[in-house]
Amino acid sequence: MKPLADYSHIRGFNYTPSYAQNDLDFWNNYRHDVVDREMGYAQRLGLNSARIFLAYKAYLRDPRQFQENLRDFVQTAWAHGISTTPILYCGGPFYPDFVEEEAHDGLPAIPSILKPENYHLADEFFDDVYQAVGSEPGLLFWDIANEPGYHTPNFVTFYPEEPEFRHLLDPKPQDMEAFRAKQESVWAFIRHAIAHVREKDPVNALGVGNTYAYEIEPSQTAPLVDVLIFHNYFETRKRVRDECEIMKRLSQKYNKPVVNNECCCLCRSNPYDMELEILAEYGFGFYVFELMIGQSIWRKVHGICYPDGTVRDPSIVAAVQGFFRNRGPSAIPEDVNEEGSAHLAIRLATETLAKTADRSRRHMERENAELLLEAAEYIANLLEAGQYVPMRVPPTARIAAYRRQEHPNLDEIRTWLYQLVQQLREVCCILGSGESNSRI
């Protein structure tokens, strides 16, 4: 698409299909059926743009098939109302420390693309990508590269605006001149790539998927792009806002819109609910990392949907749709016993514990288990609805697990039901037998 003045409407996601271990696996083993199903999940979530990593090695293995698969993806996503931002350059050959590879396993030799004499290889790759999808209406903009900036092992850049807390992660390189030379070797390639893409395709918008906002000025790319892009996985609201302030200043200086096209990571203290609320405050479009919880290495710390369409955490779904937890003084704590349901649940549990303890019923294993689990579910639903319990493994998930067992341990279930009763008594401040005059 032509450059837009505003990308604040973008609610996007990074995408690796649930069956793929990584993006090379994605493109080498492309599956239209999975892509179609998972774009359907994104559509249901109200998401409207996909960011995909183009695997250069998959292209080298079979350029024509790669083009066909890429075209199918863009068209399939667009059929669900989802635009695409393809990342052109990512991975080893586009990074300073890449060890050049000899020809093997059907692949040609792969040199460092950052050497100016090899720039033409990147140009040829883009030309084929452009041929495949450059005229597709679902193409939103070209993402020239994913996190191209050179840094220390813990992603420290030592650029002037880098916050001090980042410098605690790695010592300053002894040879800063060599370090800066590697950084500049990347930016020189990125500026070349922008120029080539612009010459080949003067219509569609482009940007660079920078790791940090404070890399943009040193890269000297802001005047060359249509949209200013940054990633953010910072740990507190202040840290996130401080980087957003840099982007706000850059946007005003260059009169260009801003997009964050990677954010949200559970193991980096960067929850979806926090990050997306702040991006909304600044009016920045976003791409969460990532849509699917599948086979990739990120599955324990990223992702919204499982392959069957269930979700890890409904609060993430709310956040991507623009709804955030009330953390202010107007928040009203839940009272799950306002109509006496906690009393009734405790009464049912007490009666069930007594009934299933009758030795004349010992042969009724399955029936006893279901009675106990029914009573447990009554309490579990109250505890979960009132947000009284951690939801990493919610009580209802444990109940479902017991119900799947052919021979559940009745003593274990009885003990747990007793614990649930005590927990409900405590949160609802209930004394005595659980009698109630409730209208229920």
Coordinates of N, CA and C in Angstrom, one line a residue, residues 132-343:
A132 N 6.6 -11.6 -6.6 CA 5.6 -12.4 -6.0 C 4.4 -11.7 -5.4
V133 N 4.7 -10.6 -4.6 CA 3.6 -10.0 -3.9 C 3.6 -8.5 -4.0
G134 N 4.4 -7.9 -4.7 CA 4.5 -6.4 -4.8 C 3.2 -5.7 -5.2
S135 N 2.4 -6.4 -6.0 CA 1.2 -5.8 -6.4 C -0.1 -6.3 -5.7
E136 N 0.2 -7.0 -4.6 CA -1.0 -7.6 -3.8 C -1.6 -6.5 -3.0
P137 N -2.9 -6.4 -3.0 CA -3.6 -5.3 -2.2 C -3.4 -5.5 -0.7
G138 N -3.0 -6.8 -0.3 CA -2.9 -7.0 1.1 C -1.5 -6.7 1.7
L139 N -0.6 -6.2 0.8 CA 0.7 -5.8 1.3 C 0.6 -4.4 1.9
L140 N 1.0 -4.3 3.2 CA 0.8 -3.0 3.9 C 2.1 -2.2 3.8
F141 N 3.2 -2.8 4.2 CA 4.5 -2.1 3.9 C 5.7 -3.1 4.0
W142 N 6.8 -2.8 3.4 CA 8.0 -3.6 3.5 C 8.7 -3.3 4.8
D143 N 9.0 -4.4 5.6 CA 9.9 -4.2 6.7 C 11.3 -4.6 6.3
I144 N 12.1 -3.7 6.1 CA 13.4 -3.9 5.4 C 14.2 -5.0 6.2
A145 N 14.2 -4.9 7.5 CA 15.0 -5.9 8.3 C 14.5 -6.0 9.7
N146 N 14.7 -7.2 10.3 CA 14.3 -7.4 11.6 C 15.5 -7.2 12.6
E147 N 15.4 -6.2 13.5 CA 16.4 -5.9 14.5 C 17.8 -6.0 13.9
P148 N 18.1 -5.2 12.9 CA 19.4 -5.3 12.3 C 20.6 -4.7 13.1
G149 N 20.3 -3.8 14.0 CA 21.4 -3.2 14.7 C 22.3 -4.1 15.5
Y150 N 23.6 -3.9 15.4 CA 24.6 -4.7 16.1 C 24.7 -4.3 17.5
H151 N 24.9 -5.3 18.4 CA 24.9 -5.0 19.8 C 25.8 -6.1 20.5
T152 N 25.9 -6.0 21.8 CA 26.6 -7.0 22.6 C 25.7 -8.2 22.8
P153 N 26.2 -9.3 23.4 CA 25.3 -10.5 23.5 C 24.0 -10.2 24.2
N154 N 23.9 -9.3 25.1 CA 22.7 -9.0 25.8 C 22.0 -7.7 25.3
F155 N 22.3 -7.5 24.0 CA 21.5 -6.4 23.3 C 21.8 -5.0 23.8
V156 N 23.0 -4.7 24.2 CA 23.4 -3.4 24.6 C 24.1 -2.7 23.4
T157 N 23.7 -1.5 23.1 CA 24.2 -0.8 21.9 C 25.2 0.3 22.2
F158 N 25.1 0.9 23.4 CA 26.0 2.0 23.8 C 25.8 3.2 22.9
Y159 N 24.6 3.4 22.4 CA 24.3 4.6 21.7 C 23.9 5.7 22.7
P160 N 24.0 7.0 22.4 CA 23.8 8.0 23.4 C 22.5 8.0 24.2
E161 N 21.4 7.7 23.5 CA 20.1 7.8 24.3 C 19.8 6.5 24.9
E162 N 20.7 5.5 24.9 CA 20.4 4.2 25.6 C 20.2 4.4 27.1
P163 N 19.2 3.9 27.7 CA 19.0 4.1 29.2 C 20.1 3.4 30.0
E164 N 20.5 4.0 31.1 CA 21.6 3.4 31.9 C 21.3 2.0 32.4
F165 N 20.1 1.7 32.6 CA 19.8 0.3 33.1 C 20.2 -0.8 32.2
R166 N 20.3 -0.4 30.9 CA 20.7 -1.4 29.9 C 22.2 -1.7 30.0
H167 N 23.0 -0.7 30.5 CA 24.4 -0.9 30.6 C 24.8 -1.8 31.7
L168 N 23.9 -2.2 32.6 CA 24.2 -3.2 33.6 C 24.3 -4.6 33.0
L169 N 23.8 -4.8 31.8 CA 23.8 -6.1 31.3 C 25.1 -6.6 30.7
D170 N 25.9 -5.7 30.2 CA 27.1 -6.0 29.5 C 28.2 -4.9 29.7
P171 N 29.4 -5.3 29.9 CA 30.5 -4.2 29.9 C 30.7 -3.6 28.6
K172 N 31.1 -2.4 28.6 CA 31.4 -1.7 27.3 C 32.6 -2.4 26.6
P173 N 32.4 -2.7 25.3 CA 33.5 -3.3 24.5 C 34.8 -2.6 24.7
Q174 N 35.9 -3.4 24.8 CA 37.2 -2.7 24.9 C 37.6 -2.0 23.6
D175 N 37.2 -2.6 22.5 CA 37.5 -1.9 21.2 C 36.2 -1.3 20.7
M176 N 35.9 -0.1 21.2 CA 34.7 0.5 20.7 C 34.7 0.9 19.2
E177 N 35.9 1.2 18.7 CA 36.0 1.6 17.3 C 35.6 0.4 16.4
A178 N 36.0 -0.8 16.8 CA 35.6 -2.0 16.0 C 34.1 -2.3 16.2
F179 N 33.6 -2.1 17.4 CA 32.2 -2.3 17.7 C 31.4 -1.3 16.9
R180 N 31.7 -0.1 16.8 CA 31.0 0.9 16.0 C 31.1 0.6 14.5
A181 N 32.3 0.1 14.1 CA 32.4 -0.3 12.7 C 31.4 -1.4 12.3
K182 N 31.2 -2.3 13.2 CA 30.3 -3.4 12.9 C 28.8 -2.8 12.8
Q183 N 28.5 -1.9 13.7 CA 27.2 -1.3 13.7 C 27.0 -0.5 12.4
E184 N 28.0 0.2 12.0 CA 27.9 1.0 10.7 C 27.8 0.1 9.5
S185 N 28.5 -1.1 9.6 CA 28.4 -2.0 8.4 C 27.0 -2.5 8.2
V186 N 26.3 -2.6 9.3 CA 24.8 -3.0 9.1 C 24.0 -1.9 8.6
W187 N 24.2 -0.7 9.1 CA 23.4 0.5 8.7 C 23.7 0.8 7.2
A188 N 25.0 0.6 6.8 CA 25.3 0.9 5.4 C 24.5 0.0 4.5
F189 N 24.4 -1.3 4.9 CA 23.6 -2.2 4.1 C 22.1 -1.8 4.1
I190 N 21.6 -1.5 5.3 CA 20.2 -1.1 5.4 C 19.9 0.1 4.5
R191 N 20.8 1.1 4.5 CA 20.5 2.2 3.7 C 20.5 1.9 2.2
H192 N 21.5 0.9 1.8 CA 21.5 0.5 0.5 C 20.2 -0.3 0.1
A193 N 19.7 -1.1 1.1 CA 18.5 -1.9 0.8 C 17.3 -1.0 0.7
I194 N 17.2 0.0 1.5 CA 16.1 1.0 1.4 C 16.1 1.6 0.0
A195 N 17.3 2.0 -0.5 CA 17.4 2.6 -1.8 C 17.0 1.7 -2.9
H196 N 17.4 0.4 -2.8 CA 17.1 -0.5 -3.9 C 15.6 -0.8 -3.9
V197 N 15.0 -1.0 -2.7 CA 13.6 -1.3 -2.6 C 12.8 -0.1 -3.1
R198 N 13.2 1.1 -2.8 CA 12.5 2.3 -3.2 C 12.6 2.4 -4.8
E199 N 13.8 2.1 -5.3 CA 13.9 2.2 -6.8 C 13.1 1.1 -7.5
K200 N 13.0 -0.1 -6.9 CA 12.3 -1.2 -7.6 C 10.8 -0.9 -7.4
D201 N 10.4 -0.4 -6.2 CA 9.0 -0.3 -5.9 C 8.8 1.1 -5.3
P202 N 8.5 2.1 -6.1 CA 8.3 3.4 -5.6 C 6.9 3.7 -5.0
V203 N 6.1 2.6 -5.0 CA 4.7 2.8 -4.5 C 4.5 2.4 -3.1
N204 N 4.9 1.2 -2.7 CA 4.5 0.7 -1.4 C 5.4 1.3 -0.3
A205 N 4.9 1.4 0.9 CA 5.6 2.0 2.0 C 6.6 1.1 2.5
L206 N 7.6 1.6 3.3 CA 8.6 0.8 3.9 C 9.1 1.4 5.2
G207 N 9.7 0.5 6.0 CA 10.2 0.9 7.3 C 11.3 -0.1 7.7
V208 N 11.9 0.1 8.8 CA 13.0 -0.8 9.3 C 12.6 -1.2 10.8
G209 N 12.5 -2.5 11.0 CA 12.1 -3.1 12.3 C 13.2 -3.0 13.3
N210 N 13.5 -1.8 13.8 CA 14.6 -1.5 14.8 C 14.3 -2.2 16.1
T211 N 15.4 -2.6 16.7 CA 15.3 -3.2 18.1 C 14.9 -2.1 19.1
Y212 N 15.5 -1.0 19.0 CA 15.3 0.1 19.9 C 15.0 1.4 19.2
A213 N 14.3 2.3 19.9 CA 14.1 3.6 19.4 C 15.3 4.4 19.3
Y214 N 16.3 4.2 20.2 CA 17.5 5.0 20.2 C 18.5 4.6 19.2
E215 N 18.2 3.6 18.4 CA 19.1 3.2 17.3 C 18.8 4.0 16.0
I216 N 17.6 4.6 15.9 CA 17.1 5.2 14.7 C 18.0 6.4 14.2
E217 N 18.3 7.3 15.1 CA 19.2 8.4 14.7 C 20.6 7.9 14.3
P218 N 21.2 7.1 15.1 CA 22.6 6.6 14.6 C 22.5 5.9 13.3
S219 N 21.4 5.3 13.0 CA 21.3 4.5 11.7 C 21.2 5.4 10.5
Q220 N 20.8 6.7 10.7 CA 20.6 7.6 9.6 C 19.5 7.2 8.6
T221 N 18.5 6.4 9.1 CA 17.5 5.9 8.2 C 16.2 6.7 8.3
A222 N 16.0 7.5 9.3 CA 14.7 8.1 9.5 C 14.3 8.9 8.3
P223 N 15.2 9.7 7.7 CA 14.7 10.5 6.5 C 14.4 9.6 5.3
L224 N 14.8 8.3 5.3 CA 14.6 7.4 4.2 C 13.4 6.6 4.2
V225 N 12.7 6.4 5.3 CA 11.6 5.5 5.5 C 10.3 6.3 5.5
D226 N 9.2 5.5 5.4 CA 7.9 6.1 5.4 C 7.2 6.0 6.8
V227 N 7.6 5.0 7.5 CA 7.1 4.7 8.9 C 8.3 4.4 9.8
L228 N 8.3 5.0 11.0 CA 9.3 4.8 12.0 C 8.9 3.7 12.9
I229 N 9.8 2.7 13.0 CA 9.5 1.4 13.7 C 10.4 1.2 14.8
F230 N 9.9 0.7 15.9 CA 10.7 0.2 17.0 C 10.1 -1.0 17.7
H231 N 10.9 -1.7 18.5 CA 10.4 -2.8 19.3 C 10.5 -2.4 20.7
N232 N 9.7 -3.0 21.6 CA 9.8 -2.7 23.0 C 9.4 -3.9 23.9
Y233 N 10.4 -4.3 24.7 CA 10.1 -5.4 25.7 C 10.5 -4.9 27.1
F234 N 10.5 -3.6 27.3 CA 10.9 -3.1 28.6 C 10.0 -3.5 29.8
E235 N 10.5 -3.3 31.0 CA 10.0 -4.0 32.1 C 9.0 -3.2 33.0
T236 N 9.0 -2.0 32.9 CA 8.1 -1.2 33.7 C 7.4 -0.1 32.9
R237 N 6.4 0.5 33.4 CA 5.6 1.5 32.7 C 6.5 2.7 32.4
K238 N 7.3 3.1 33.3 CA 8.2 4.2 33.1 C 9.2 3.9 32.0
R239 N 9.8 2.7 32.0 CA 10.8 2.4 31.0 C 10.1 2.4 29.6
V240 N 8.9 1.8 29.5 CA 8.2 1.8 28.2 C 7.9 3.2 27.8
R241 N 7.4 4.0 28.7 CA 7.0 5.4 28.3 C 8.2 6.2 27.9
D242 N 9.3 6.0 28.5 CA 10.6 6.7 28.1 C 10.9 6.4 26.7
E243 N 10.8 5.2 26.3 CA 11.2 4.9 24.9 C 10.1 5.4 23.9
C244 N 8.8 5.4 24.4 CA 7.8 5.9 23.5 C 8.0 7.5 23.4
E245 N 8.6 8.1 24.4 CA 8.8 9.5 24.2 C 9.9 9.8 23.2
I246 N 10.9 8.9 23.1 CA 11.9 9.0 22.0 C 11.2 9.0 20.6
M247 N 10.3 8.0 20.5 CA 9.6 7.8 19.2 C 8.7 9.0 18.9
K248 N 8.1 9.5 20.0 CA 7.2 10.7 19.8 C 8.0 11.9 19.2
R249 N 9.2 12.1 19.8 CA 10.1 13.2 19.3 C 10.5 12.9 17.9
L250 N 10.9 11.7 17.6 CA 11.3 11.4 16.2 C 10.1 11.6 15.2
S251 N 8.9 11.2 15.6 CA 7.8 11.4 14.8 C 7.5 12.9 14.5
Q252 N 7.7 13.7 15.5 CA 7.5 15.1 15.3 C 8.6 15.7 14.5
K253 N 9.8 15.3 14.7 CA 11.0 15.8 14.0 C 10.9 15.5 12.5
Y254 N 10.5 14.3 12.1 CA 10.5 13.8 10.7 C 9.2 13.8 10.1
N255 N 8.1 14.2 10.9 CA 6.8 14.2 10.4 C 6.4 12.9 9.8
K256 N 6.6 11.8 10.6 CA 6.3 10.4 10.1 C 5.6 9.6 11.2
P257 N 4.7 8.7 10.8 CA 4.0 7.9 11.7 C 4.9 6.9 12.4
V258 N 4.4 6.3 13.5 CA 5.2 5.4 14.3 C 4.4 4.1 14.4
V259 N 5.1 3.0 14.4 CA 4.6 1.6 14.6 C 5.5 0.9 15.5
N260 N 5.0 0.2 16.5 CA 5.8 -0.8 17.2 C 5.5 -2.2 16.7
N261 N 6.5 -2.8 16.0 CA 6.1 -4.1 15.4 C 6.7 -5.3 16.1
E262 N 7.1 -5.2 17.4 CA 7.4 -6.3 18.3 C 7.2 -5.8 19.7
C263 N 6.4 -6.5 20.5 CA 6.2 -6.2 21.9 C 5.5 -7.3 22.6
C264 N 5.6 -7.3 23.9 CA 4.9 -8.2 24.8 C 5.7 -9.5 25.0
C265 N 6.2 -9.7 26.2 CA 6.9 -10.9 26.5 C 6.8 -11.2 28.0
L266 N 6.2 -12.4 28.3 CA 5.9 -12.7 29.7 C 7.2 -12.8 30.5
C267 N 8.3 -13.3 30.0 CA 9.5 -13.6 30.8 C 10.4 -12.3 30.8
R268 N 10.0 -11.3 30.2 CA 10.7 -10.0 30.3 C 10.0 -8.9 31.0
S269 N 9.0 -9.4 31.9 CA 8.2 -8.4 32.6 C 7.6 -7.4 31.7
N270 N 7.1 -7.8 30.6 CA 6.5 -6.9 29.6 C 5.1 -7.5 29.2
P271 N 4.2 -7.6 30.2 CA 2.9 -8.2 29.8 C 2.1 -7.4 28.8
Y272 N 1.3 -8.1 28.1 CA 0.4 -7.5 27.0 C -0.4 -6.4 27.6
D273 N -1.0 -6.6 28.7 CA -1.9 -5.6 29.3 C -1.2 -4.3 29.6
M274 N 0.0 -4.3 30.0 CA 0.8 -3.1 30.3 C 1.2 -2.4 29.0
E275 N 1.9 -3.2 28.2 CA 2.5 -2.6 27.0 C 1.5 -2.0 26.0
L276 N 0.4 -2.8 25.8 CA -0.5 -2.3 24.8 C -1.3 -1.1 25.3
E277 N -1.5 -1.0 26.6 CA -2.2 0.2 27.1 C -1.4 1.4 26.9
I278 N -0.1 1.3 27.1 CA 0.8 2.5 26.9 C 0.9 2.8 25.4
L279 N 1.0 1.9 24.6 CA 1.1 2.2 23.1 C -0.2 2.8 22.7
A280 N -1.3 2.4 23.3 CA -2.6 3.1 22.9 C -2.6 4.5 23.4
E281 N -2.0 4.8 24.5 CA -1.9 6.2 25.0 C -1.2 7.1 24.0
Y282 N -0.2 6.5 23.4 CA 0.7 7.3 22.5 C 0.1 7.3 21.0
G283 N -0.9 6.4 20.8 CA -1.5 6.3 19.5 C -0.6 5.6 18.5
F284 N 0.2 4.7 19.0 CA 1.1 3.9 18.1 C 0.4 2.6 17.8
G285 N 0.4 2.2 16.5 CA 0.0 0.9 16.1 C 1.0 -0.1 16.6
F286 N 0.5 -1.4 16.7 CA 1.4 -2.4 17.3 C 1.2 -3.8 16.5
Y287 N 2.3 -4.6 16.7 CA 2.3 -6.0 16.4 C 2.8 -6.7 17.6
V288 N 2.0 -7.5 18.2 CA 2.4 -8.3 19.4 C 3.3 -9.5 18.8
F289 N 4.1 -9.9 19.7 CA 4.9 -11.1 19.4 C 4.4 -12.2 20.4
E290 N 3.7 -13.2 19.9 CA 3.2 -13.4 18.6 C 1.8 -14.0 18.6
L291 N 1.2 -14.4 17.5 CA -0.1 -14.9 17.5 C -0.2 -16.3 18.1
M292 N 0.6 -17.2 17.7 CA 0.4 -18.6 18.0 C 1.3 -19.2 19.1
I293 N 0.8 -20.1 19.9 CA 1.5 -20.9 20.9 C 1.6 -22.3 20.3
G294 N 2.8 -22.6 19.6 CA 2.9 -23.8 18.9 C 4.2 -24.5 19.2
Q295 N 5.0 -24.7 18.2 CA 6.3 -25.5 18.3 C 7.5 -24.7 18.4
S296 N 7.4 -23.4 18.4 CA 8.6 -22.6 18.3 C 9.2 -22.5 19.7
I297 N 10.5 -22.0 19.8 CA 11.2 -21.8 21.1 C 10.5 -20.8 22.0
W298 N 9.6 -20.0 21.4 CA 9.0 -18.9 22.2 C 7.7 -19.3 22.9
R299 N 7.3 -20.5 22.8 CA 6.0 -20.9 23.1 C 5.6 -20.7 24.6
K300 N 6.6 -20.7 25.5 CA 6.4 -20.6 26.9 C 6.3 -19.1 27.4
V301 N 6.6 -18.2 26.5 CA 6.7 -16.8 26.9 C 6.0 -15.8 26.0
H302 N 5.6 -16.3 24.8 CA 4.9 -15.5 23.8 C 3.6 -16.3 23.3
G303 N 2.7 -15.6 22.7 CA 1.6 -16.2 22.0 C 0.3 -16.0 22.7
I304 N -0.8 -16.0 21.8 CA -2.1 -15.8 22.3 C -2.9 -17.1 22.2
C305 N -2.9 -17.7 21.0 CA -3.8 -18.9 20.7 C -3.0 -20.2 20.6
Y306 N -3.6 -21.2 21.1 CA -3.2 -22.6 20.8 C -3.7 -23.0 19.5
P307 N -3.2 -24.1 18.9 CA -3.6 -24.6 17.6 C -5.1 -24.9 17.5
D308 N -5.7 -25.2 18.6 CA -7.2 -25.5 18.6 C -8.1 -24.3 18.8
G309 N -7.4 -23.1 18.9 CA -8.2 -21.9 19.1 C -8.4 -21.4 20.5
T310 N -8.0 -22.3 21.5 CA -8.1 -21.8 22.9 C -7.0 -20.8 23.1
V311 N -7.1 -20.1 24.3 CA -6.1 -19.1 24.5 C -5.4 -19.3 25.9
R312 N -4.2 -18.7 26.0 CA -3.4 -18.8 27.2 C -4.0 -18.0 28.3
D313 N -4.5 -16.8 28.0 CA -4.9 -15.9 29.0 C -5.9 -14.9 28.4
P314 N -7.2 -15.0 28.8 CA -8.2 -14.1 28.2 C -7.8 -12.6 28.4
S315 N -7.0 -12.2 29.4 CA -6.7 -10.8 29.5 C -5.8 -10.3 28.3
I316 N -5.1 -11.2 27.7 CA -4.4 -10.9 26.5 C -5.3 -10.5 25.4
V317 N -6.4 -11.3 25.2 CA -7.4 -11.1 24.2 C -8.0 -9.7 24.4
A318 N -8.3 -9.4 25.7 CA -8.9 -8.1 26.0 C -7.9 -7.0 25.6
A319 N -6.7 -7.2 25.9 CA -5.7 -6.1 25.7 C -5.5 -5.8 24.2
V320 N -5.4 -6.9 23.3 CA -5.3 -6.6 21.9 C -6.5 -6.0 21.3
Q321 N -7.6 -6.1 22.0 CA -8.9 -5.4 21.5 C -9.0 -4.1 22.2
G322 N -8.1 -3.6 23.0 CA -8.1 -2.3 23.5 C -8.8 -2.2 24.9
F323 N -8.9 -3.3 25.6 CA -9.5 -3.2 26.9 C -8.5 -3.6 28.0
F324 N -8.4 -2.8 29.0 CA -7.3 -3.0 30.0 C -7.9 -3.0 31.4
R325 N -7.2 -3.7 32.3 CA -7.6 -3.8 33.7 C -7.7 -2.5 34.4
N326 N -8.7 -2.3 35.2 CA -8.9 -1.1 36.0 C -8.0 -1.2 37.2
R327 N -6.9 -0.4 37.3 CA -6.0 -0.4 38.4 C -6.2 0.8 39.3
G328 N -7.3 1.5 39.1 CA -7.5 2.8 39.8 C -8.5 2.7 40.9
P329 N -8.8 3.8 41.6 CA -9.6 3.8 42.8 C -11.1 3.4 42.4
S330 N -11.5 3.5 41.2 CA -12.9 3.2 40.8 C -13.1 1.7 40.7
A331 N -12.1 0.9 40.8 CA -12.3 -0.6 40.6 C -13.1 -1.1 41.8
I332 N -14.0 -2.0 41.5 CA -14.9 -2.5 42.5 C -14.6 -4.0 42.8
P333 N -14.1 -4.4 44.0 CA -13.8 -5.8 44.2 C -15.0 -6.7 44.1
E334 N -14.8 -7.9 43.6 CA -15.9 -8.8 43.5 C -16.3 -9.4 44.8
D335 N -17.6 -9.7 44.9 CA -18.1 -10.4 46.1 C -19.0 -11.6 45.6
V336 N -18.3 -12.8 45.5 CA -19.0 -13.9 44.9 C -20.1 -14.5 45.8
N337 N -20.2 -14.0 47.0 CA -21.2 -14.5 48.0 C -22.3 -13.5 48.2
E338 N -22.4 -12.5 47.3 CA -23.4 -11.5 47.5 C -24.8 -12.1 47.5
E339 N -25.1 -13.2 46.8 CA -26.4 -13.8 46.7 C -26.4 -15.2 47.4
G340 N -25.3 -15.4 48.2 CA -25.3 -16.7 49.0 C -24.7 -17.9 48.3
S341 N -24.2 -17.7 47.1 CA -23.7 -18.9 46.3 C -22.5 -19.6 47.1
A342 N -21.7 -18.8 47.8 CA -20.6 -19.5 48.5 C -21.1 -20.4 49.6
H343 N -22.1 -19.9 50.3 CA -22.7 -20.8 51.3 C -23.3 -22.1 50.7

